């Protein structure tokens, strides 16, 4: 997945152009910047590459989610339906705007189960936020039709799925708004950064102002800008945007390598008896950052993990079920609504109620799931070797389980 694996002269050249002017801020300083506007250029490249009408760069994927929620008018008292399997940033953003994350079950797509979403809708629901985890997508047709039926916004957290598509459209450009993260381990990296994409002018205007203290960005004199609403500072710097410009030019190369390596690994693992793979609503659109696979039981999956560990080949394999950051089971801070300054009692009670629910359907999926990170740097031979070593470890675990049964 990570674009940093193929970092090179292109990134250095872009950054040096910014250093050459000394103007590291994306706004203002029109004279001394000598025509160099890296953030503006990257926003243009994003709209051209991914096909959204508007793109607003910000300082992180978390900031992008927060900005998008504000842009969509989601705030105090509102509920946002989101999956129990995601990175903590998704609920952090929801809580930061005063809304309640309503966690619901995922299915074998590793993303929102549309039936669970429908069952969670209340009069307070304002937004559905699918998270396209590990490179692949949610069932967007089903979620869109729920949004239409109930008059809700669709915000795609596509932070982990840059370059993935659904029925020919890029993930992150299908809902009312969508976000990417450009942090250091994402498919495209700026070191830190993120973007809000939308076709809605109102959402864009809000995102543009909100991420820069409410500036309306209408005049040439920043000091004379008006502030139609209270904003924040989620600006990206010119240095970060410069790195992103070099990276976005390599997107097709990254995706091509990911897809090639993913296919070889999948083919190698396919011959393991009982193995199955994540369901992909549109298989052609998988960005292939990870290969996610299932064994028939949690016990067997744990045994396979232990075997891979003792064989020294566990690196790059993620057992999210036990992970502190990506699955509800270990989000104790959320379950206790532990924030530094406290939440309004009603908000706190709503957060705790949602986070302490049981998620048996998600547990049944996540307990059996391993995601293998697909590297850009592997040679074909190395992918095959990796696949064969993983297969041998899984078969050994199966054999041991059979003996002890
Ligand atoms: C699904 C998801 N959403 C949001 C984020 C937040 O992105 P950032 O690290 O740029 O704040 C991440 C980062 O890992 C993520 O995986």
GROMACS .gro file of C-alpha atoms and ligand atoms in nm:
model
  421
    1UNK     CA    1   0.000   0.000   0.000
    2UNK     CA    2   0.240   0.275   0.102
    3UNK     CA    3   0.349   0.521  -0.165
    4UNK     CA    4   0.659   0.600   0.043
    5UNK     CA    5   0.806   0.271  -0.077
    6UNK     CA    6   0.865   0.431  -0.417
    7UNK     CA    7   0.985   0.770  -0.299
    8UNK     CA    8   1.241   0.932  -0.526
    9UNK     CA    9   1.379   1.229  -0.717
   10UNK     CA   10   1.030   1.338  -0.825
   11UNK     CA   11   0.934   1.416  -0.462
   12UNK     CA   12   1.267   1.588  -0.397
   13UNK     CA   13   1.228   1.807  -0.707
   14UNK     CA   14   0.878   1.919  -0.608
   15UNK     CA   15   0.982   2.000  -0.250
   16UNK     CA   16   1.290   2.187  -0.369
   17UNK     CA   17   1.075   2.413  -0.585
   18UNK     CA   18   0.889   2.521  -0.273
   19UNK     CA   19   1.208   2.559  -0.072
   20UNK     CA   20   1.343   2.773  -0.356
   21UNK     CA   21   1.075   3.037  -0.295
   22UNK     CA   22   1.066   3.000   0.084
   23UNK     CA   23   0.686   3.032   0.079
   24UNK     CA   24   0.566   2.731   0.272
   25UNK     CA   25   0.207   2.847   0.319
   26UNK     CA   26  -0.063   2.761   0.069
   27UNK     CA   27  -0.243   3.098   0.084
   28UNK     CA   28  -0.122   3.449   0.014
   29UNK     CA   29   0.229   3.585  -0.053
   30UNK     CA   30   0.139   3.608  -0.421
   31UNK     CA   31   0.452   3.800  -0.526
   32UNK     CA   32   0.734   3.609  -0.354
   33UNK     CA   33   0.590   3.267  -0.436
   34UNK     CA   34   0.678   3.325  -0.802
   35UNK     CA   35   0.378   3.141  -0.942
   36UNK     CA   36   0.430   2.828  -0.729
   37UNK     CA   37   0.099   2.706  -0.584
   38UNK     CA   38   0.150   2.339  -0.495
   39UNK     CA   39  -0.171   2.292  -0.295
   40UNK     CA   40  -0.380   2.449  -0.570
   41UNK     CA   41  -0.204   2.232  -0.827
   42UNK     CA   42  -0.261   1.918  -0.622
   43UNK     CA   43  -0.631   1.998  -0.575
   44UNK     CA   44  -0.659   2.032  -0.952
   45UNK     CA   45  -0.475   1.703  -1.005
   46UNK     CA   46  -0.711   1.534  -0.758
   47UNK     CA   47  -1.025   1.655  -0.934
   48UNK     CA   48  -0.879   1.555  -1.272
   49UNK     CA   49  -0.759   1.214  -1.154
   50UNK     CA   50  -1.055   1.108  -0.942
   51UNK     CA   51  -1.335   1.302  -1.111
   52UNK     CA   52  -1.488   1.497  -0.823
   53UNK     CA   53  -1.600   1.849  -0.905
   54UNK     CA   54  -1.419   1.996  -0.603
   55UNK     CA   55  -1.127   1.901  -0.380
   56UNK     CA   56  -1.021   2.071  -0.056
   57UNK     CA   57  -0.683   1.969   0.079
   58UNK     CA   58  -0.640   1.965   0.456
   59UNK     CA   59  -0.376   1.859   0.708
   60UNK     CA   60  -0.483   1.495   0.762
   61UNK     CA   61  -0.747   1.235   0.684
   62UNK     CA   62  -0.896   1.296   1.029
   63UNK     CA   63  -0.919   1.668   0.953
   64UNK     CA   64  -1.078   1.579   0.618
   65UNK     CA   65  -1.350   1.377   0.791
   66UNK     CA   66  -1.412   1.652   1.047
   67UNK     CA   67  -1.423   1.915   0.773
   68UNK     CA   68  -1.656   1.703   0.558
   69UNK     CA   69  -1.893   1.647   0.850
   70UNK     CA   70  -1.899   2.023   0.913
   71UNK     CA   71  -1.947   2.082   0.543
   72UNK     CA   72  -2.247   1.851   0.547
   73UNK     CA   73  -2.392   2.031   0.849
   74UNK     CA   74  -2.351   1.738   1.088
   75UNK     CA   75  -2.327   1.855   1.449
   76UNK     CA   76  -2.453   1.832   1.803
   77UNK     CA   77  -2.740   1.588   1.855
   78UNK     CA   78  -2.695   1.422   1.517
   79UNK     CA   79  -2.615   1.056   1.471
   80UNK     CA   80  -2.368   0.923   1.217
   81UNK     CA   81  -2.393   0.554   1.133
   82UNK     CA   82  -2.050   0.398   1.089
   83UNK     CA   83  -1.890   0.052   1.103
   84UNK     CA   84  -1.748  -0.126   1.409
   85UNK     CA   85  -1.436  -0.202   1.202
   86UNK     CA   86  -1.246   0.113   1.105
   87UNK     CA   87  -0.956   0.322   1.232
   88UNK     CA   88  -1.034   0.531   1.544
   89UNK     CA   89  -1.011   0.851   1.336
   90UNK     CA   90  -1.358   0.787   1.192
   91UNK     CA   91  -1.531   0.817   1.530
   92UNK     CA   92  -1.291   1.085   1.655
   93UNK     CA   93  -1.412   1.310   1.374
   94UNK     CA   94  -1.777   1.242   1.453
   95UNK     CA   95  -1.732   1.315   1.825
   96UNK     CA   96  -1.529   1.628   1.752
   97UNK     CA   97  -1.824   1.791   1.574
   98UNK     CA   98  -2.054   1.702   1.865
   99UNK     CA   99  -2.232   1.417   1.688
  100UNK     CA  100  -2.273   1.058   1.805
  101UNK     CA  101  -2.103   0.771   1.623
  102UNK     CA  102  -2.359   0.493   1.595
  103UNK     CA  103  -2.155   0.179   1.541
  104UNK     CA  104  -2.309  -0.106   1.346
  105UNK     CA  105  -2.206  -0.448   1.224
  106UNK     CA  106  -1.993  -0.517   0.922
  107UNK     CA  107  -2.036  -0.817   0.694
  108UNK     CA  108  -1.794  -1.023   0.482
  109UNK     CA  109  -1.716  -0.714   0.272
  110UNK     CA  110  -1.540  -0.589   0.591
  111UNK     CA  111  -1.753  -0.277   0.558
  112UNK     CA  112  -2.102  -0.167   0.658
  113UNK     CA  113  -2.376  -0.429   0.641
  114UNK     CA  114  -2.664  -0.239   0.473
  115UNK     CA  115  -2.927  -0.431   0.674
  116UNK     CA  116  -2.756  -0.331   1.001
  117UNK     CA  117  -2.744   0.029   0.880
  118UNK     CA  118  -3.115   0.033   0.807
  119UNK     CA  119  -3.194  -0.114   1.148
  120UNK     CA  120  -2.990   0.161   1.320
  121UNK     CA  121  -3.169   0.459   1.164
  122UNK     CA  122  -3.348   0.689   1.412
  123UNK     CA  123  -3.499   1.037   1.375
  124UNK     CA  124  -3.155   1.172   1.480
  125UNK     CA  125  -2.962   1.003   1.200
  126UNK     CA  126  -2.808   1.259   0.969
  127UNK     CA  127  -2.535   1.077   0.786
  128UNK     CA  128  -2.414   0.731   0.685
  129UNK     CA  129  -2.039   0.694   0.681
  130UNK     CA  130  -1.912   0.378   0.511
  131UNK     CA  131  -1.541   0.315   0.558
  132UNK     CA  132  -1.381   0.147   0.258
  133UNK     CA  133  -1.136  -0.053   0.467
  134UNK     CA  134  -0.817  -0.213   0.343
  135UNK     CA  135  -0.842  -0.103  -0.018
  136UNK     CA  136  -1.190  -0.222  -0.105
  137UNK     CA  137  -1.542  -0.093  -0.096
  138UNK     CA  138  -1.877  -0.102   0.078
  139UNK     CA  139  -2.196  -0.191  -0.109
  140UNK     CA  140  -2.249   0.167  -0.222
  141UNK     CA  141  -2.566   0.110  -0.427
  142UNK     CA  142  -2.743  -0.031  -0.122
  143UNK     CA  143  -2.617   0.249   0.104
  144UNK     CA  144  -2.705   0.519  -0.146
  145UNK     CA  145  -3.057   0.392  -0.177
  146UNK     CA  146  -3.095   0.393   0.205
  147UNK     CA  147  -2.969   0.753   0.208
  148UNK     CA  148  -3.220   0.850  -0.059
  149UNK     CA  149  -3.506   0.673   0.118
  150UNK     CA  150  -3.437   0.846   0.452
  151UNK     CA  151  -3.296   1.179   0.327
  152UNK     CA  152  -2.947   1.122   0.474
  153UNK     CA  153  -2.601   1.233   0.364
  154UNK     CA  154  -2.346   0.977   0.247
  155UNK     CA  155  -1.989   1.048   0.357
  156UNK     CA  156  -1.731   0.799   0.227
  157UNK     CA  157  -1.426   0.746   0.443
  158UNK     CA  158  -1.201   0.631   0.159
  159UNK     CA  159  -0.881   0.712   0.353
  160UNK     CA  160  -0.753   0.356   0.303
  161UNK     CA  161  -0.878   0.304  -0.052
  162UNK     CA  162  -0.717   0.560  -0.279
  163UNK     CA  163  -0.755   0.446  -0.640
  164UNK     CA  164  -1.030   0.193  -0.574
  165UNK     CA  165  -1.345   0.223  -0.784
  166UNK     CA  166  -1.709   0.117  -0.768
  167UNK     CA  167  -1.892   0.065  -1.096
  168UNK     CA  168  -1.642   0.287  -1.276
  169UNK     CA  169  -1.633   0.576  -1.027
  170UNK     CA  170  -1.352   0.637  -0.781
  171UNK     CA  171  -1.422   0.562  -0.415
  172UNK     CA  172  -1.457   0.889  -0.229
  173UNK     CA  173  -1.637   1.059  -0.518
  174UNK     CA  174  -1.967   0.873  -0.502
  175UNK     CA  175  -2.132   1.010  -0.186
  176UNK     CA  176  -2.218   1.367  -0.094
  177UNK     CA  177  -1.856   1.390   0.016
  178UNK     CA  178  -1.556   1.160   0.044
  179UNK     CA  179  -1.215   1.173   0.205
  180UNK     CA  180  -0.864   1.042   0.149
  181UNK     CA  181  -0.577   1.036   0.395
  182UNK     CA  182  -0.229   1.114   0.268
  183UNK     CA  183  -0.053   1.014   0.589
  184UNK     CA  184   0.276   0.831   0.571
  185UNK     CA  185   0.138   0.480   0.525
  186UNK     CA  186  -0.126   0.549   0.262
  187UNK     CA  187  -0.126   0.465  -0.110
  188UNK     CA  188  -0.037   0.828  -0.184
  189UNK     CA  189   0.147   1.014   0.087
  190UNK     CA  190   0.219   1.380   0.159
  191UNK     CA  191   0.383   1.275   0.493
  192UNK     CA  192   0.065   1.414   0.651
  193UNK     CA  193  -0.239   1.539   0.464
  194UNK     CA  194  -0.590   1.465   0.351
  195UNK     CA  195  -0.859   1.580   0.113
  196UNK     CA  196  -1.233   1.633   0.104
  197UNK     CA  197  -1.386   1.560  -0.236
  198UNK     CA  198  -1.739   1.658  -0.332
  199UNK     CA  199  -1.958   1.752  -0.625
  200UNK     CA  200  -2.165   1.981  -0.404
  201UNK     CA  201  -2.070   2.348  -0.419
  202UNK     CA  202  -2.218   2.418  -0.073
  203UNK     CA  203  -2.008   2.143   0.087
  204UNK     CA  204  -1.695   2.264  -0.089
  205UNK     CA  205  -1.746   2.629   0.011
  206UNK     CA  206  -1.792   2.520   0.372
  207UNK     CA  207  -1.489   2.290   0.361
  208UNK     CA  208  -1.275   2.560   0.202
  209UNK     CA  209  -1.362   2.814   0.471
  210UNK     CA  210  -1.379   2.579   0.768
  211UNK     CA  211  -1.029   2.443   0.711
  212UNK     CA  212  -0.886   2.798   0.713
  213UNK     CA  213  -1.042   2.983   1.010
  214UNK     CA  214  -1.360   3.062   0.814
  215UNK     CA  215  -1.184   3.272   0.546
  216UNK     CA  216  -1.414   3.324   0.248
  217UNK     CA  217  -1.109   3.337   0.014
  218UNK     CA  218  -1.288   3.585  -0.210
  219UNK     CA  219  -1.034   3.864  -0.236
  220UNK     CA  220  -0.665   3.900  -0.311
  221UNK     CA  221  -0.599   4.044   0.038
  222UNK     CA  222  -0.616   3.770   0.301
  223UNK     CA  223  -0.648   4.024   0.582
  224UNK     CA  224  -0.960   4.167   0.422
  225UNK     CA  225  -1.133   3.830   0.374
  226UNK     CA  226  -1.471   3.797   0.542
  227UNK     CA  227  -1.550   3.519   0.791
  228UNK     CA  228  -1.906   3.404   0.729
  229UNK     CA  229  -1.874   3.132   0.997
  230UNK     CA  230  -1.632   3.011   1.263
  231UNK     CA  231  -1.366   2.785   1.122
  232UNK     CA  232  -1.050   2.608   1.225
  233UNK     CA  233  -0.694   2.561   1.103
  234UNK     CA  234  -0.667   2.237   0.911
  235UNK     CA  235  -0.448   2.381   0.635
  236UNK     CA  236  -0.202   2.171   0.442
  237UNK     CA  237   0.143   2.324   0.381
  238UNK     CA  238   0.305   2.376   0.043
  239UNK     CA  239   0.580   2.127   0.137
  240UNK     CA  240   0.328   1.851   0.201
  241UNK     CA  241   0.132   1.932  -0.113
  242UNK     CA  242   0.454   1.923  -0.316
  243UNK     CA  243   0.520   1.564  -0.203
  244UNK     CA  244   0.162   1.474  -0.295
  245UNK     CA  245   0.204   1.615  -0.645
  246UNK     CA  246   0.495   1.383  -0.713
  247UNK     CA  247   0.304   1.090  -0.565
  248UNK     CA  248  -0.020   1.139  -0.756
  249UNK     CA  249   0.174   1.121  -1.083
  250UNK     CA  250   0.276   0.766  -0.982
  251UNK     CA  251  -0.074   0.644  -0.887
  252UNK     CA  252  -0.121   0.417  -1.187
  253UNK     CA  253   0.221   0.260  -1.128
  254UNK     CA  254   0.134   0.197  -0.762
  255UNK     CA  255  -0.206   0.046  -0.848
  256UNK     CA  256  -0.061  -0.171  -1.123
  257UNK     CA  257   0.198  -0.318  -0.887
  258UNK     CA  258  -0.058  -0.369  -0.610
  259UNK     CA  259  -0.295  -0.550  -0.843
  260UNK     CA  260  -0.023  -0.773  -0.986
  261UNK     CA  261   0.116  -0.873  -0.646
  262UNK     CA  262  -0.232  -0.919  -0.499
  263UNK     CA  263  -0.331  -1.157  -0.781
  264UNK     CA  264  -0.021  -1.373  -0.735
  265UNK     CA  265  -0.066  -1.390  -0.359
  266UNK     CA  266  -0.435  -1.473  -0.390
  267UNK     CA  267  -0.367  -1.748  -0.641
  268UNK     CA  268  -0.103  -1.901  -0.411
  269UNK     CA  269  -0.326  -1.895  -0.103
  270UNK     CA  270  -0.638  -2.015  -0.289
  271UNK     CA  271  -0.527  -2.376  -0.270
  272UNK     CA  272  -0.544  -2.380   0.112
  273UNK     CA  273  -0.843  -2.600   0.201
  274UNK     CA  274  -1.126  -2.398   0.362
  275UNK     CA  275  -0.976  -2.055   0.290
  276UNK     CA  276  -1.208  -1.785   0.158
  277UNK     CA  277  -1.159  -1.424   0.064
  278UNK     CA  278  -1.329  -1.096   0.141
  279UNK     CA  279  -1.640  -1.030  -0.068
  280UNK     CA  280  -1.582  -0.736  -0.300
  281UNK     CA  281  -1.902  -0.566  -0.425
  282UNK     CA  282  -1.723  -0.465  -0.747
  283UNK     CA  283  -1.416  -0.691  -0.787
  284UNK     CA  284  -1.274  -0.482  -1.073
  285UNK     CA  285  -1.253  -0.184  -0.838
  286UNK     CA  286  -1.039  -0.335  -0.560
  287UNK     CA  287  -0.732  -0.114  -0.515
  288UNK     CA  288  -0.555  -0.425  -0.381
  289UNK     CA  289  -0.367  -0.258  -0.098
  290UNK     CA  290  -0.440  -0.566   0.114
  291UNK     CA  291  -0.545  -0.924   0.052
  292UNK     CA  292  -0.801  -1.008   0.323
  293UNK     CA  293  -0.870  -1.377   0.381
  294UNK     CA  294  -1.071  -1.595   0.618
  295UNK     CA  295  -1.020  -1.935   0.773
  296UNK     CA  296  -1.322  -2.140   0.882
  297UNK     CA  297  -1.291  -2.074   1.259
  298UNK     CA  298  -1.139  -1.824   1.501
  299UNK     CA  299  -0.936  -2.102   1.665
  300UNK     CA  300  -0.780  -2.201   1.335
  301UNK     CA  301  -0.710  -1.839   1.246
  302UNK     CA  302  -0.535  -1.782   1.578
  303UNK     CA  303  -0.335  -2.103   1.527
  304UNK     CA  304  -0.232  -1.988   1.178
  305UNK     CA  305  -0.121  -1.651   1.315
  306UNK     CA  306   0.084  -1.827   1.585
  307UNK     CA  307   0.242  -2.053   1.323
  308UNK     CA  308   0.329  -1.759   1.096
  309UNK     CA  309   0.481  -1.585   1.398
  310UNK     CA  310   0.699  -1.880   1.489
  311UNK     CA  311   0.805  -1.910   1.124
  312UNK     CA  312   0.909  -1.541   1.133
  313UNK     CA  313   0.669  -1.440   0.854
  314UNK     CA  314   0.397  -1.259   1.048
  315UNK     CA  315   0.514  -0.911   0.942
  316UNK     CA  316   0.259  -0.741   0.717
  317UNK     CA  317  -0.023  -0.972   0.831
  318UNK     CA  318  -0.288  -0.799   1.041
  319UNK     CA  319  -0.526  -0.978   1.276
  320UNK     CA  320  -0.756  -0.680   1.332
  321UNK     CA  321  -0.971  -0.868   1.585
  322UNK     CA  322  -0.697  -0.819   1.847
  323UNK     CA  323  -0.582  -0.477   1.722
  324UNK     CA  324  -0.610  -0.179   1.960
  325UNK     CA  325  -0.686   0.077   1.692
  326UNK     CA  326  -0.909  -0.078   1.429
  327UNK     CA  327  -1.181  -0.280   1.595
  328UNK     CA  328  -1.448  -0.204   1.855
  329UNK     CA  329  -1.334  -0.482   2.090
  330UNK     CA  330  -1.035  -0.277   2.213
  331UNK     CA  331  -1.186   0.073   2.202
  332UNK     CA  332  -1.220   0.103   2.580
  333UNK     CA  333  -1.167   0.479   2.571
  334UNK     CA  334  -1.470   0.511   2.344
  335UNK     CA  335  -1.679   0.269   2.550
  336UNK     CA  336  -1.615   0.491   2.852
  337UNK     CA  337  -1.638   0.817   2.651
  338UNK     CA  338  -1.302   0.923   2.796
  339UNK     CA  339  -1.233   1.265   2.652
  340UNK     CA  340  -1.001   1.517   2.812
  341UNK     CA  341  -1.261   1.786   2.872
  342UNK     CA  342  -1.571   1.571   2.904
  343UNK     CA  343  -1.882   1.557   2.689
  344UNK     CA  344  -2.226   1.701   2.751
  345UNK     CA  345  -2.408   1.434   2.961
  346UNK     CA  346  -2.659   1.354   2.685
  347UNK     CA  347  -2.383   1.323   2.426
  348UNK     CA  348  -2.175   1.109   2.661
  349UNK     CA  349  -2.463   0.874   2.733
  350UNK     CA  350  -2.535   0.836   2.360
  351UNK     CA  351  -2.169   0.760   2.278
  352UNK     CA  352  -2.143   0.501   2.556
  353UNK     CA  353  -2.472   0.335   2.460
  354UNK     CA  354  -2.359   0.288   2.101
  355UNK     CA  355  -2.002   0.178   2.179
  356UNK     CA  356  -2.098  -0.078   2.443
  357UNK     CA  357  -2.343  -0.266   2.221
  358UNK     CA  358  -2.260  -0.622   2.115
  359UNK     CA  359  -2.143  -0.692   1.761
  360UNK     CA  360  -2.174  -1.069   1.720
  361UNK     CA  361  -2.194  -1.061   1.340
  362UNK     CA  362  -1.878  -0.849   1.318
  363UNK     CA  363  -1.699  -1.070   1.573
  364UNK     CA  364  -1.784  -1.376   1.363
  365UNK     CA  365  -1.621  -1.213   1.058
  366UNK     CA  366  -1.325  -1.040   1.225
  367UNK     CA  367  -1.227  -1.336   1.441
  368UNK     CA  368  -1.153  -1.532   1.122
  369UNK     CA  369  -0.997  -1.254   0.915
  370UNK     CA  370  -0.633  -1.179   0.832
  371UNK     CA  371  -0.533  -0.891   0.606
  372UNK     CA  372  -0.200  -0.920   0.428
  373UNK     CA  373  -0.044  -0.589   0.326
  374UNK     CA  374   0.058  -0.582  -0.041
  375UNK     CA  375   0.400  -0.424  -0.089
  376UNK     CA  376   0.499  -0.225  -0.397
  377UNK     CA  377   0.858  -0.343  -0.362
  378UNK     CA  378   0.812  -0.718  -0.391
  379UNK     CA  379   0.941  -0.896  -0.697
  380UNK     CA  380   0.710  -1.159  -0.847
  381UNK     CA  381   0.938  -1.424  -0.705
  382UNK     CA  382   0.920  -1.272  -0.357
  383UNK     CA  383   0.538  -1.262  -0.365
  384UNK     CA  384   0.529  -1.629  -0.460
  385UNK     CA  385   0.780  -1.717  -0.188
  386UNK     CA  386   0.579  -1.521   0.068
  387UNK     CA  387   0.257  -1.692  -0.043
  388UNK     CA  388   0.412  -2.039  -0.023
  389UNK     CA  389   0.558  -1.971   0.322
  390UNK     CA  390   0.220  -1.844   0.445
  391UNK     CA  391   0.045  -2.146   0.297
  392UNK     CA  392   0.289  -2.384   0.463
  393UNK     CA  393   0.233  -2.216   0.801
  394UNK     CA  394  -0.146  -2.229   0.766
  395UNK     CA  395  -0.137  -2.597   0.662
  396UNK     CA  396   0.086  -2.676   0.959
  397UNK     CA  397  -0.158  -2.500   1.192
  398UNK     CA  398  -0.444  -2.698   1.040
  399UNK     CA  399  -0.256  -3.024   1.091
  400UNK     CA  400  -0.183  -2.942   1.457
  401UNK     CA  401  -0.547  -2.844   1.519
  402UNK     CA  402  -0.661  -3.173   1.367
  403UNK     CA  403  -0.427  -3.370   1.593
  404UNK     CA  404  -0.537  -3.186   1.907
  405UNK     CA  405  -0.909  -3.215   1.820
  406LIG     C1  406  -1.013   0.451   0.768
  406LIG     C2  407  -0.933   0.568   0.810
  406LIG     N1  408  -0.995   0.686   0.828
  406LIG     C3  409  -0.927   0.795   0.864
  406LIG     C4  410  -0.791   0.792   0.885
  406LIG     C5  411  -0.719   0.914   0.932
  406LIG     O1  412  -0.619   0.958   0.848
  406LIG     P1  413  -0.496   1.045   0.905
  406LIG     O2  414  -0.397   0.951   0.965
  406LIG     O3  415  -0.442   1.111   0.782
  406LIG     O4  416  -0.553   1.141   1.001
  406LIG     C6  417  -0.722   0.672   0.867
  406LIG     C7  418  -0.577   0.663   0.890
  406LIG     O5  419  -0.519   0.558   0.905
  406LIG     C8  420  -0.795   0.556   0.829
  406LIG     O6  421  -0.736   0.438   0.813
   0.00000   0.00000   0.00000
